[in-house]
Short mmCIF file of C-alpha atoms in Angstrom, two decimals:
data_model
loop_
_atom_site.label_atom_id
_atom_site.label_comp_id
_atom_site.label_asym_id
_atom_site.label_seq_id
_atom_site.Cartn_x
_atom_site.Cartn_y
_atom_site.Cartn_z
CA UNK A 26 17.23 25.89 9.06
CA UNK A 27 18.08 22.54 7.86
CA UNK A 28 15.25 21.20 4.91
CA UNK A 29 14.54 17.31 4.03
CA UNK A 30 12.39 16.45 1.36
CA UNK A 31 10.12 12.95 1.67
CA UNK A 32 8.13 11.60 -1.18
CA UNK A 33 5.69 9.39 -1.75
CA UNK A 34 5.36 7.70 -5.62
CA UNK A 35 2.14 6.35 -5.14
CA UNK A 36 -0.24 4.58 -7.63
CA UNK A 37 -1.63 7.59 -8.82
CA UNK A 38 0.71 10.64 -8.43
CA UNK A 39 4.16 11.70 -6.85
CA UNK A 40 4.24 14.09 -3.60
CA UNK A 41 6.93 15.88 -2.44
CA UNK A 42 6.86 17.79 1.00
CA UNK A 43 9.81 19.68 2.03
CA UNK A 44 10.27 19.90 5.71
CA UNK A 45 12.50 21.78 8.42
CA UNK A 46 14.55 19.05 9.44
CA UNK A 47 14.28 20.63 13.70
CA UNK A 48 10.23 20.81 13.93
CA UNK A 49 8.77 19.25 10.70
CA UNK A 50 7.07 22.44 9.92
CA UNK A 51 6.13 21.86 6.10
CA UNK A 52 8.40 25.13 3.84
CA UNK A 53 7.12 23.64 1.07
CA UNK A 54 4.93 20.95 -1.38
CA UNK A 55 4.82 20.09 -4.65
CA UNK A 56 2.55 17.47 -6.76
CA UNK A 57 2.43 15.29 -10.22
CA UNK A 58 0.24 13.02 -11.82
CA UNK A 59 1.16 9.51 -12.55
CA UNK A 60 0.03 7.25 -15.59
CA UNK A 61 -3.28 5.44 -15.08
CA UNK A 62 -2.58 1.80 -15.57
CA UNK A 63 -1.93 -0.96 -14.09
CA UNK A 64 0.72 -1.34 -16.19
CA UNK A 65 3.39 1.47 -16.91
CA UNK A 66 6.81 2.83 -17.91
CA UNK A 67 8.68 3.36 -14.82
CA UNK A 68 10.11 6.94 -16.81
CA UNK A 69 6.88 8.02 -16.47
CA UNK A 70 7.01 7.95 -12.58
CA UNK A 71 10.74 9.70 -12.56
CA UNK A 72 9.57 12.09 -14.74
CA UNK A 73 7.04 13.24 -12.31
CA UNK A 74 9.17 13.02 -9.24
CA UNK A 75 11.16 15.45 -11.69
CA UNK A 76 8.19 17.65 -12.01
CA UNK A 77 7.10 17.59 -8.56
CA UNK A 78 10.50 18.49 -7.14
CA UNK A 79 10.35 21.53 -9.26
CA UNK A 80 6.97 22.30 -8.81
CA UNK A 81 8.20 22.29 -4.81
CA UNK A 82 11.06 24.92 -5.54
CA UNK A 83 13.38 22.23 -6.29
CA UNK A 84 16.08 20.99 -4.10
CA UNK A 85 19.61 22.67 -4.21
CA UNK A 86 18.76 23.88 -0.28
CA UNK A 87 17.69 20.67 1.03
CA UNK A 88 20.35 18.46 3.44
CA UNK A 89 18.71 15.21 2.88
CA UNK A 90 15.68 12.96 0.83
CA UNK A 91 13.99 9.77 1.04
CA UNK A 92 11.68 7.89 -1.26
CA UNK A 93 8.73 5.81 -0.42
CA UNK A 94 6.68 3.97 -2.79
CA UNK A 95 3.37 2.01 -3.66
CA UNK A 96 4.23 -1.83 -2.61
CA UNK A 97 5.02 -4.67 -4.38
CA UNK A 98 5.19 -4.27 -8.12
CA UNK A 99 7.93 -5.51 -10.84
CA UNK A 100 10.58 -4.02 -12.63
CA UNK A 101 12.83 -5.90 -14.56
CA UNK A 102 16.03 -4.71 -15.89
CA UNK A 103 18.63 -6.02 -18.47
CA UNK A 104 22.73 -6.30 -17.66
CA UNK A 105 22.89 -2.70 -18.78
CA UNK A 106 20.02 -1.65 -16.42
CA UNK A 107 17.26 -0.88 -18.91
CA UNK A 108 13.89 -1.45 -18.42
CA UNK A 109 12.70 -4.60 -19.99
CA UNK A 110 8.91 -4.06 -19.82
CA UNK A 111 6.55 -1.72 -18.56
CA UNK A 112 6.33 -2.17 -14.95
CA UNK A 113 3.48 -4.75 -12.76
CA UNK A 114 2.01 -2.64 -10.69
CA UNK A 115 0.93 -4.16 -7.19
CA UNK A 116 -2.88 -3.77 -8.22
CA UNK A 117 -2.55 -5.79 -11.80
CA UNK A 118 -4.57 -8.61 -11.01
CA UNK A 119 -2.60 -11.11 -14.16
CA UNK A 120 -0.77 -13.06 -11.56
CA UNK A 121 -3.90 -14.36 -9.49
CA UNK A 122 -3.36 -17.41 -11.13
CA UNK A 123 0.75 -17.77 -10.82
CA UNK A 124 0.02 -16.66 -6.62
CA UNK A 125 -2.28 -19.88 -6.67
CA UNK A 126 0.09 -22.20 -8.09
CA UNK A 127 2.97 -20.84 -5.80
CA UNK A 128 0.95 -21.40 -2.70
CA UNK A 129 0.22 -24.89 -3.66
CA UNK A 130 3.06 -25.91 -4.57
CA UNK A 131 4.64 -25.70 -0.99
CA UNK A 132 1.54 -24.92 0.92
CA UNK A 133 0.10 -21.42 2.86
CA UNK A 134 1.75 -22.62 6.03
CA UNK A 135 4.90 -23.19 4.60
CA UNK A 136 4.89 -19.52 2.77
CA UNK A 137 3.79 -18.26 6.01
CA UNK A 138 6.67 -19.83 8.15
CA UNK A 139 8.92 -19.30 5.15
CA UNK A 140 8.22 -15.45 4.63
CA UNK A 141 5.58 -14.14 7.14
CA UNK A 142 3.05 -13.92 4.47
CA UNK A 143 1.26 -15.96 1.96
CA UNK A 144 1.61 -14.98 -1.51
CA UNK A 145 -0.92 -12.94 -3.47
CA UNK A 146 -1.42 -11.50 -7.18
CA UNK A 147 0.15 -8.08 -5.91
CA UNK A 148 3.57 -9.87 -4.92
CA UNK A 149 5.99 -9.75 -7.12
CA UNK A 150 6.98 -13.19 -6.56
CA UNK A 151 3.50 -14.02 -8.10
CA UNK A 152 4.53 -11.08 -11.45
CA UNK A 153 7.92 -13.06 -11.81
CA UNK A 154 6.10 -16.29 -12.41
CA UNK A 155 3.43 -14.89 -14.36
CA UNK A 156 6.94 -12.95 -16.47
CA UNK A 157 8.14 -16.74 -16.72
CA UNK A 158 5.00 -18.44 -18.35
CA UNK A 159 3.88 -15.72 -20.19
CA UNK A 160 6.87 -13.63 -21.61
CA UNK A 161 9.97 -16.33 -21.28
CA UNK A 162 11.72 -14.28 -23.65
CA UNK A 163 11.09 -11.38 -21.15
CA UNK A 164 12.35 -13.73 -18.51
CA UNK A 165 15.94 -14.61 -19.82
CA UNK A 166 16.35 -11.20 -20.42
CA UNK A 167 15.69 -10.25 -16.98
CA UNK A 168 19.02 -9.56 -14.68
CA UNK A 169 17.97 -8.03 -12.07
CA UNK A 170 14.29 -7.11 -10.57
CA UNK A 171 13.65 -4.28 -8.10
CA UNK A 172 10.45 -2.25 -6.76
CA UNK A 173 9.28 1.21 -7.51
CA UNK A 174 11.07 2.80 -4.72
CA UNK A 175 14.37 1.27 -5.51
CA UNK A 176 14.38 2.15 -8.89
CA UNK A 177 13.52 5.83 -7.93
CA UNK A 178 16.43 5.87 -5.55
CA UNK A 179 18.61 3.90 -7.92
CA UNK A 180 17.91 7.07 -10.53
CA UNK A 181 18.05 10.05 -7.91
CA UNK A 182 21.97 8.68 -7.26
CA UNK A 183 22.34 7.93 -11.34
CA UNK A 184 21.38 11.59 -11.97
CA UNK A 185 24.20 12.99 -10.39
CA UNK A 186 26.89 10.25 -10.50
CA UNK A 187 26.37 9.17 -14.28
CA UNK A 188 25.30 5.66 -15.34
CA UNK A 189 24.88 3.33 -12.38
CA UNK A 190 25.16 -0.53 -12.86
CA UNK A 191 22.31 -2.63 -11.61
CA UNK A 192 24.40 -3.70 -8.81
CA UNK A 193 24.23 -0.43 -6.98
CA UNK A 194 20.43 -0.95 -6.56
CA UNK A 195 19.16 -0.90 -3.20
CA UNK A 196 15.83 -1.58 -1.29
CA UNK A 197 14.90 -1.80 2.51
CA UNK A 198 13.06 -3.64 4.76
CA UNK A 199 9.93 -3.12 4.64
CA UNK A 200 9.60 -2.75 0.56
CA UNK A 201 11.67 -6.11 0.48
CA UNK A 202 9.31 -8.18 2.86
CA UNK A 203 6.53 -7.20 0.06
CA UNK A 204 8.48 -9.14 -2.28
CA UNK A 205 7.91 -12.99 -1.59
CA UNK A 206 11.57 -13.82 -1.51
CA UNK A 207 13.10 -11.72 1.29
CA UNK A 208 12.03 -13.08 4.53
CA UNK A 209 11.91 -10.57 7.77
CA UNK A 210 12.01 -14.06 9.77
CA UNK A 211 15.91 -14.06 8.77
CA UNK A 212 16.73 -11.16 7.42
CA UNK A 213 17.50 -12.59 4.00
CA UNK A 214 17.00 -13.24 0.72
CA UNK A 215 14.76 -16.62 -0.06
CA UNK A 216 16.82 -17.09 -4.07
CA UNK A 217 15.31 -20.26 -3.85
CA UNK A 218 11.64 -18.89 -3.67
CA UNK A 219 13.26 -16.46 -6.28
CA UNK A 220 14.37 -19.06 -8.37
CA UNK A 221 10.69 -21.22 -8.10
CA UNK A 222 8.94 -18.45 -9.40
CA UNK A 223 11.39 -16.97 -12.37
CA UNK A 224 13.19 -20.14 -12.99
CA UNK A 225 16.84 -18.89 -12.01
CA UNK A 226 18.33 -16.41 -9.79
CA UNK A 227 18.52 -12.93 -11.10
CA UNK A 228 20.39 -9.87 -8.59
CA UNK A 229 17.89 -8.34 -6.13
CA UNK A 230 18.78 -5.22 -4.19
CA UNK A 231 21.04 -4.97 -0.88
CA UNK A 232 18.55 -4.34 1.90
CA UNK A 233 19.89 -1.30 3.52
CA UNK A 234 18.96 -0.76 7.27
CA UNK A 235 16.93 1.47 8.61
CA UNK A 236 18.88 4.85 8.03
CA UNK A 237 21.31 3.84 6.26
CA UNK A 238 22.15 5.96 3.07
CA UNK A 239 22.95 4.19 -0.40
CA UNK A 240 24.61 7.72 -1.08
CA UNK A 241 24.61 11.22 -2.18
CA UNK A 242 22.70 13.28 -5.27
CA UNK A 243 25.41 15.97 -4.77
CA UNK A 244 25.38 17.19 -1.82
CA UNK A 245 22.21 16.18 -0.72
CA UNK A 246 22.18 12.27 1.60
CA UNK A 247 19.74 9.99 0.11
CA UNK A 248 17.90 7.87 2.63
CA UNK A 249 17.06 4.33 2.14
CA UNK A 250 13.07 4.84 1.17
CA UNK A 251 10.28 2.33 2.49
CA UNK A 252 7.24 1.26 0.74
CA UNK A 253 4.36 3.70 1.59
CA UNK A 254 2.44 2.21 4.63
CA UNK A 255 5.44 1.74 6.29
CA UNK A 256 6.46 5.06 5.70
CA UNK A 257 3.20 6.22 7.06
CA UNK A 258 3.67 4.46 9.67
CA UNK A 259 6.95 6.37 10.66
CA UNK A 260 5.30 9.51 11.11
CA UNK A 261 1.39 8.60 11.76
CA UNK A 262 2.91 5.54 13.63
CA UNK A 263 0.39 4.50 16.63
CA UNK A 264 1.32 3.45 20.18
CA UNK A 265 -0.13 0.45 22.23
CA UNK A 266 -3.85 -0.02 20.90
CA UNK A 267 -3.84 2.11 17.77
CA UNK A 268 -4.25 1.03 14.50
CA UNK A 269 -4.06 2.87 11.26
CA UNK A 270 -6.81 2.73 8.48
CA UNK A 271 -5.43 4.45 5.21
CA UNK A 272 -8.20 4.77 2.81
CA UNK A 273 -5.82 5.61 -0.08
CA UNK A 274 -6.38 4.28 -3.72
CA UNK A 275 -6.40 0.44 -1.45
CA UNK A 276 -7.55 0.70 1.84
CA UNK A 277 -4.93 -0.90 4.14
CA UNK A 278 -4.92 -1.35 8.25
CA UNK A 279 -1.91 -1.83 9.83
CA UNK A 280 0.15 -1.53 13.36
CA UNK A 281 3.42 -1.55 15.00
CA UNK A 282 4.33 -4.60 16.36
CA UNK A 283 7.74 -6.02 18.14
CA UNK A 284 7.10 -9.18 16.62
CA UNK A 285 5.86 -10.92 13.43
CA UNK A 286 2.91 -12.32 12.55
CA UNK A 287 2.73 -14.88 10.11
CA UNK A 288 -0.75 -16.18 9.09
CA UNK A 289 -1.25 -19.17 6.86
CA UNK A 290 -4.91 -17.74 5.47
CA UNK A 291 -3.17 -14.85 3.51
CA UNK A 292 -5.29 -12.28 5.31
CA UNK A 293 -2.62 -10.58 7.14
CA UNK A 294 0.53 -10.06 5.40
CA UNK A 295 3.37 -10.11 8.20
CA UNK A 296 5.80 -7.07 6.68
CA UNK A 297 8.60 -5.85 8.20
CA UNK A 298 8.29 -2.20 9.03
CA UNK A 299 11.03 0.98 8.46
CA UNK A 300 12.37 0.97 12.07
CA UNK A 301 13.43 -3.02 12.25
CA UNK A 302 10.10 -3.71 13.68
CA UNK A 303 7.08 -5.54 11.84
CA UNK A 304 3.51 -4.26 10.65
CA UNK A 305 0.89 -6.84 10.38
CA UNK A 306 -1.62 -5.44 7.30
CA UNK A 307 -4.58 -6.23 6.06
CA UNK A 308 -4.44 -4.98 2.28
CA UNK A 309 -8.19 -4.57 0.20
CA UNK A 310 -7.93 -2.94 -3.44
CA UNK A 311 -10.76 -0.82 -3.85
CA UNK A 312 -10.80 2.18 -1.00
CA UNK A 313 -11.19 5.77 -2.47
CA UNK A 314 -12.26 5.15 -5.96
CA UNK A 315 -15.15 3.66 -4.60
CA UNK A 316 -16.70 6.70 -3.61
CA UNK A 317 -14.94 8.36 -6.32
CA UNK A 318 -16.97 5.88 -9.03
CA UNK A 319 -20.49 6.35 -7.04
CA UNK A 320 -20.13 9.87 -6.78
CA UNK A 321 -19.57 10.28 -10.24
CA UNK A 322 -22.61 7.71 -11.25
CA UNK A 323 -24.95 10.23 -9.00
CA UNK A 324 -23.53 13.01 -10.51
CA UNK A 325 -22.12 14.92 -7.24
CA UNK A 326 -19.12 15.57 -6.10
CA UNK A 327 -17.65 14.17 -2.63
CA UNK A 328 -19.34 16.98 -0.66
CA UNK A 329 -22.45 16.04 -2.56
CA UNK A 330 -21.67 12.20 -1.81
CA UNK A 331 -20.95 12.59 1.59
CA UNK A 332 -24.36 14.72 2.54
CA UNK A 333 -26.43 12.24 0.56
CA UNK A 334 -24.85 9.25 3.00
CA UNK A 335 -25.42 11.33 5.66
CA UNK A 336 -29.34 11.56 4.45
CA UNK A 337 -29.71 7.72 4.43
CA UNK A 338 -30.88 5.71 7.41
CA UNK A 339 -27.73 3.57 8.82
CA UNK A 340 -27.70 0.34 6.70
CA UNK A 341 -28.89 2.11 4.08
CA UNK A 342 -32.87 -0.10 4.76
CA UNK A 343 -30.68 -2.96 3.65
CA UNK A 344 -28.78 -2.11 0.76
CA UNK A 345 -25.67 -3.48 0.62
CA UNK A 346 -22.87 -2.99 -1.79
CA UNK A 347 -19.96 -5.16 -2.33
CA UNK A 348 -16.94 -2.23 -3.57
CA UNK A 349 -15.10 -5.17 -5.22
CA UNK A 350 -14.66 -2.65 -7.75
CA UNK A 351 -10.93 -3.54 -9.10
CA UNK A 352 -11.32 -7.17 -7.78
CA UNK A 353 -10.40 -7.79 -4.53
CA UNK A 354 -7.51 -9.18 -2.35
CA UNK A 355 -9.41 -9.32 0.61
CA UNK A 356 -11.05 -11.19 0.57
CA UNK A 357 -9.17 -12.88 -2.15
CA UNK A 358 -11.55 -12.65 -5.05
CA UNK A 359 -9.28 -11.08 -8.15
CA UNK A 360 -11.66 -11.68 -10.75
CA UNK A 361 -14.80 -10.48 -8.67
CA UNK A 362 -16.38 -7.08 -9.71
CA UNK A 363 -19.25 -4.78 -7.39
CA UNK A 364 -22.29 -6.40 -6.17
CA UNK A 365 -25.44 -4.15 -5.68
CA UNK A 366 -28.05 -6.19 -2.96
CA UNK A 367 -31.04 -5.24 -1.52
CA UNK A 368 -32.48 -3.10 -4.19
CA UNK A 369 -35.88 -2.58 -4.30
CA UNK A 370 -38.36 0.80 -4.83
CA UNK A 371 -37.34 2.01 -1.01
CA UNK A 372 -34.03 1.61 -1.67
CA UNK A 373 -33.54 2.88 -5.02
CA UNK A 374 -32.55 6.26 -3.82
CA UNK A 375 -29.60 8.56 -4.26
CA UNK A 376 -29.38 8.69 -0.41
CA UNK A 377 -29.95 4.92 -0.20
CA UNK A 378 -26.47 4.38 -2.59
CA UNK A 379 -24.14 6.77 -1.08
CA UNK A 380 -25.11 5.34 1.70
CA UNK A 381 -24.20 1.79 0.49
CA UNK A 382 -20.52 2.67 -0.47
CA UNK A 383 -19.45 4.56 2.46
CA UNK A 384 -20.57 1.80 4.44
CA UNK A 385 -19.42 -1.03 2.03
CA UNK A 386 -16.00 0.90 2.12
CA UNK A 387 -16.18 0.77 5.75
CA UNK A 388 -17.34 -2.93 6.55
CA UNK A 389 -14.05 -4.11 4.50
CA UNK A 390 -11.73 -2.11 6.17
CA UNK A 391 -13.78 -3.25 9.91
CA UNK A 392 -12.83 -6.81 8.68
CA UNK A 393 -9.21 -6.20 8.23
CA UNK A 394 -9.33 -4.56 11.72
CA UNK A 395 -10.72 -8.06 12.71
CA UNK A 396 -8.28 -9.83 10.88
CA UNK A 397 -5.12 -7.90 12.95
CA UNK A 398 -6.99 -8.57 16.15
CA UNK A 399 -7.47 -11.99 15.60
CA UNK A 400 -3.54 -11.86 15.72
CA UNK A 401 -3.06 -10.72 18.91
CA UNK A 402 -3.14 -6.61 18.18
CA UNK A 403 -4.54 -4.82 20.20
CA UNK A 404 -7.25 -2.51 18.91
CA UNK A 405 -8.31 0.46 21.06
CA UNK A 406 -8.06 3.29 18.75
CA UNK A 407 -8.43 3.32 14.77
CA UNK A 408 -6.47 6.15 13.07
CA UNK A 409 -7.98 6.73 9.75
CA UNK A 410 -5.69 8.35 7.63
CA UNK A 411 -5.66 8.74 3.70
CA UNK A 412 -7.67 10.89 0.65
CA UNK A 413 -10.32 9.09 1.72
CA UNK A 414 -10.47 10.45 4.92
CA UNK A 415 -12.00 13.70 4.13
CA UNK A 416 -15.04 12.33 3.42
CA UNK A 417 -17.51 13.46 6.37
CA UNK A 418 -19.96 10.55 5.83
CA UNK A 419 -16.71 8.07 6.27
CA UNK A 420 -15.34 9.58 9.36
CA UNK A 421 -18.72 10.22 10.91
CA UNK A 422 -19.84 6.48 9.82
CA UNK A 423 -16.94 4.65 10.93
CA UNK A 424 -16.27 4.59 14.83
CA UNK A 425 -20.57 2.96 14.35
CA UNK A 426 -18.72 0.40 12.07
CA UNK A 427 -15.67 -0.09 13.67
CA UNK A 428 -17.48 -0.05 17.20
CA UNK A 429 -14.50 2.19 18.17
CA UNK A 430 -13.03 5.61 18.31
CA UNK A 431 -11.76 6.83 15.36
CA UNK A 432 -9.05 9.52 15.20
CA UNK A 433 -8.40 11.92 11.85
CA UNK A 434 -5.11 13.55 12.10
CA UNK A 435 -5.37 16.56 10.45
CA UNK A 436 -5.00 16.29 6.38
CA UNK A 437 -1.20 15.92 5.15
CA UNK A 438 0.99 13.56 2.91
CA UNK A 439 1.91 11.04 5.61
CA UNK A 440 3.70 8.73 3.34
CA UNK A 441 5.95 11.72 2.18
CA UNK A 442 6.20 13.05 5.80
CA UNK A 443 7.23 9.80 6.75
CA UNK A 444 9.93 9.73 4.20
CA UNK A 445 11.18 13.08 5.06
CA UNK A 446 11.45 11.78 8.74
CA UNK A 447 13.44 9.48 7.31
CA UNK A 448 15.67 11.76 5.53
CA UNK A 449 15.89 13.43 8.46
CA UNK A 450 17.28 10.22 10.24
CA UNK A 451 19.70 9.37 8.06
CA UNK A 452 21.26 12.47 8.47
CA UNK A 453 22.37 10.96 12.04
CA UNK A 454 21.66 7.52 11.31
CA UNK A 455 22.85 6.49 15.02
CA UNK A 456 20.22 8.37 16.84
CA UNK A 457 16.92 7.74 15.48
CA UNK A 458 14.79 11.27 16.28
CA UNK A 459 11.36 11.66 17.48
CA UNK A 460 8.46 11.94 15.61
CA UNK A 461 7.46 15.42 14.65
CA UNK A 462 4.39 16.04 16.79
CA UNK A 463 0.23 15.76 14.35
CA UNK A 464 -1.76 18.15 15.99
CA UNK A 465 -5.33 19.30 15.02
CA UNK A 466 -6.56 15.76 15.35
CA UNK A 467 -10.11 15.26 15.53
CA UNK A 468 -11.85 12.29 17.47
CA UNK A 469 -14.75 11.26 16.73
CA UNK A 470 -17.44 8.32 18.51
CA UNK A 471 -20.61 6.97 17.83
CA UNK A 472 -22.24 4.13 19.11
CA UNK A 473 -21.89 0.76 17.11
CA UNK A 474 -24.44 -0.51 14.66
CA UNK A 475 -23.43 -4.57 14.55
CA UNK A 476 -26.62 -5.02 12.21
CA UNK A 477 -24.99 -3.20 9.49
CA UNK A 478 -21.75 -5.20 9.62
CA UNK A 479 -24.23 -8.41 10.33
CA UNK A 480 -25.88 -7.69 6.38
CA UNK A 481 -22.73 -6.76 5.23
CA UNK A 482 -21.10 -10.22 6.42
CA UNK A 483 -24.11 -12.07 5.01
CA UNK A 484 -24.28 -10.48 1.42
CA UNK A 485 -19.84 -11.11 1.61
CA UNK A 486 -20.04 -14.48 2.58
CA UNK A 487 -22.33 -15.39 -0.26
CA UNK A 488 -20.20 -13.84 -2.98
CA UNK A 489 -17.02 -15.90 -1.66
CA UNK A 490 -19.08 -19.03 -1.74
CA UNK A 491 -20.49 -18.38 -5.19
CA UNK A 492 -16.97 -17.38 -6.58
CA UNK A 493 -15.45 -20.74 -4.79
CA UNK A 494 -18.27 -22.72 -7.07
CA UNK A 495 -17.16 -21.36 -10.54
CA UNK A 496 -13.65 -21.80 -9.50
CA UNK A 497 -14.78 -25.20 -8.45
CA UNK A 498 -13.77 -25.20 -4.99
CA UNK A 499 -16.92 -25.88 -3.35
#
């Protein structure tokens, strides 16, 4: 039996799954907790992928791994490859202001046709100019930057072939079209996007194709890692009309597509994917710790949460919340917090508030389905994948909010499956395999409840106009 190992760093903890190479049959897991910040030392996330590895039975029988990693994000690095600062993670919401100035300075449609996307606080484009105002000292110091999965990889090949320079760093695709200066229009490096932002040119990581290896940790083949929706993606990846909803610590949607999509408004982020396709996503920030926070303000657990939802009428007699919990990114409101409407004495209910959130939760990620379709993707199907997912209330609630099917593979690590798939590719990097089969899925339909989305919309709309007043924009 031959084993690869995928895992998945993500904002909160490191997974590892441990797969047979021939039928993906999971051998083997293991798990970690991450620092909570927004802001941390990137030893603290190889430390875990340490102690998940272990916790999974380690690796000395295992042919081939692959890392993916949370998006976007910033870690600098001196000539002798040390860390300069703690790391910017992608949901640090400091460089709002440095994404603004970027975009006007040459314009949304000329980061669009530049790039495929428009820049936002979670690029790290928008962290290296925020690095540049704020910590110039930081700045000079700065020789290279790289991304959470490339530093992970970087030390997996550094822990068996002794100190590595930071010219053997190495990204791919997909992680590198979250940057702001790698463009999946050419297939290049932007340095002079790069250099806008920091001020100079610093060395970025070789973009590696799709199964190609950056080398060995012993014996074992290292693949080239992804970030984490596109490693999804590789293994939950949809056909013609399916989309995928990840309800994760964000809640992104995303699909395959054979071309890219750039869109001047900065809703849709046009990404390359892990195969040398692209993957149109919509990105919001708060997903899972939403219900997370209300359940633990009603004093229940998610079961508890979920039943009380279940309790309310639909639209919750016109209760709305607003989950802009952490800020938001879509829409693009970073200093925003929650908004509670509609409460009066009906409302003021447990049921009435759990009610709120799962649909709240659910008319964000329904307008980031909008947002892809407005592209030209089709949207048949919505797989919802994700912690998130779970929930009963949320798959139950969400084909009325979607106004479509809704499929829920069966629970896994999808971003680590994905990255043991692509372990398992670049063992043979010249034939790319098929997926390993997701059975167990469960469908389920209801019909749609446009009202619901209607109050939503109406409640959304007025927080975006107030915040465009303070800023001074209306």
């Amino acid at each position: 039996m031959t084993l690869v190992a995928g895992v998945d760093s993500s904002t909160q903890s490191c997974k590892v799954v441990i797969r047979d190479a021939l039928t993906g049959e999971l051998v083997r897991k293991g798990w970690a907790s991450h620092p909570t910040s927004t802001e941390v030392d990137p030893q603290g996330w190889w430390e875990a992928l340490q102690k998940a590895l272990a916790y999974a039975g380690g690796t000395d029988d295992v042919a081939a791994i692959s890392i993916a990693a949370q998006q976007h994000g910033m870690i600098c690095l001196d000539e002798d490859a040390k860390v300069i600062r703690p790391a910017l993670l992608w949901n640090d919401t400091r460089s709002a202001q440095a994404a603004e100035e970027l975009v006007t300075e040459l314009g949304a449609d000329e980061w669009a046709r530049s790039i495929g996307s428009v820049p936002l606080a979670a690029f790290t484009v928008a962290k290296l100019r925020w690095l540049a105002e704020h910590e110039p000292d930081n700045a000079r110091r700065a020789a290279a930057v790289c991304l959470p999965h490339d530093w992970l990889t970087w030390k997996l090949l550094e822990s068996d072939q002794g100190s590595l320079t930071i010219e053997a760093l190495t990204t791919d695709r997909s992680d590198a079209s979250g940057t702001g200066y790698w463009s999946p229009i050419s297939g290049g490096y932007r340095f002079d996007l790069l250099q806008r932002a920091l001020g100079r040119t610093v060395k970025v990581p070789r973009v590696l194709s799709p199964a190609e290896s950056p080398g060995r940790a012993g014996s074992i083949i290292v693949g080239p890692g992804a970030g984490d929706n596109a490693s999804a993606a590789l293994i939950a990846g949809p056909s013609i009309g399916d989309v995928i909803a990840s309800v994760g610590t964000s809640g992104t949607v995303f699909a395959s597509s054979d071309s890219l999509i750039p869109d001047s408004s900065g809703i849709v982020a046009g990404f390359a994917d892990a195969t040398g396709r692209y993957l149109p996503l919509v990105c919001t920030l708060n997903a899972a710790k939403v219900l997370e926070a209300v359940a633990l303000l009603l004093g229940v657990n998610q079961q508890g949460l979920s039943d009380l939802a279940m309790s309310a009428p639909a639209g919750a007699d016109g209760l709305v919340l607003l989950p802009y919990f952490e800020g938001e990114r879509t829409p693009n409101l970073p200093n925003s917090t929650g908004e509670l409407h509609g409460l009066c004495q009906k409302t003021s209910s447990p049921a009435h508030l759990a009610r709120a959130a799962v649909e709240g939760l659910l008319c964000g990620l329904a307008d980031a389905l909008d947002a892809v379709e407005s592209h030209g993707v089709k949207v048949e199907r919505v797989n919802l994948i994700g912690g998130g997912s779970r929930s009963e209330a949320l798959r139950r609630l969400a084909p009325t909010i979607f106004g479509r099917p809704v499929l829920v593979p069966p629970p896994s690590e999808y971003v680590a499956d994905g990255a043991a798939f692509q372990a398992m590719w670049a063992l043979d990097p010249d034939h790319k395999p098929e997926p390993w089969p997701v059975t167990g899925s469960l469908q389920f339909e209801a019909e749609p409840l446009p009202t619901v989305r209607d109050r939503y919309a109406e409640v959304r709309d007025k927080c975006i106009r107030s915040a465009r007043h303070e800023d001074g924009l209306a």
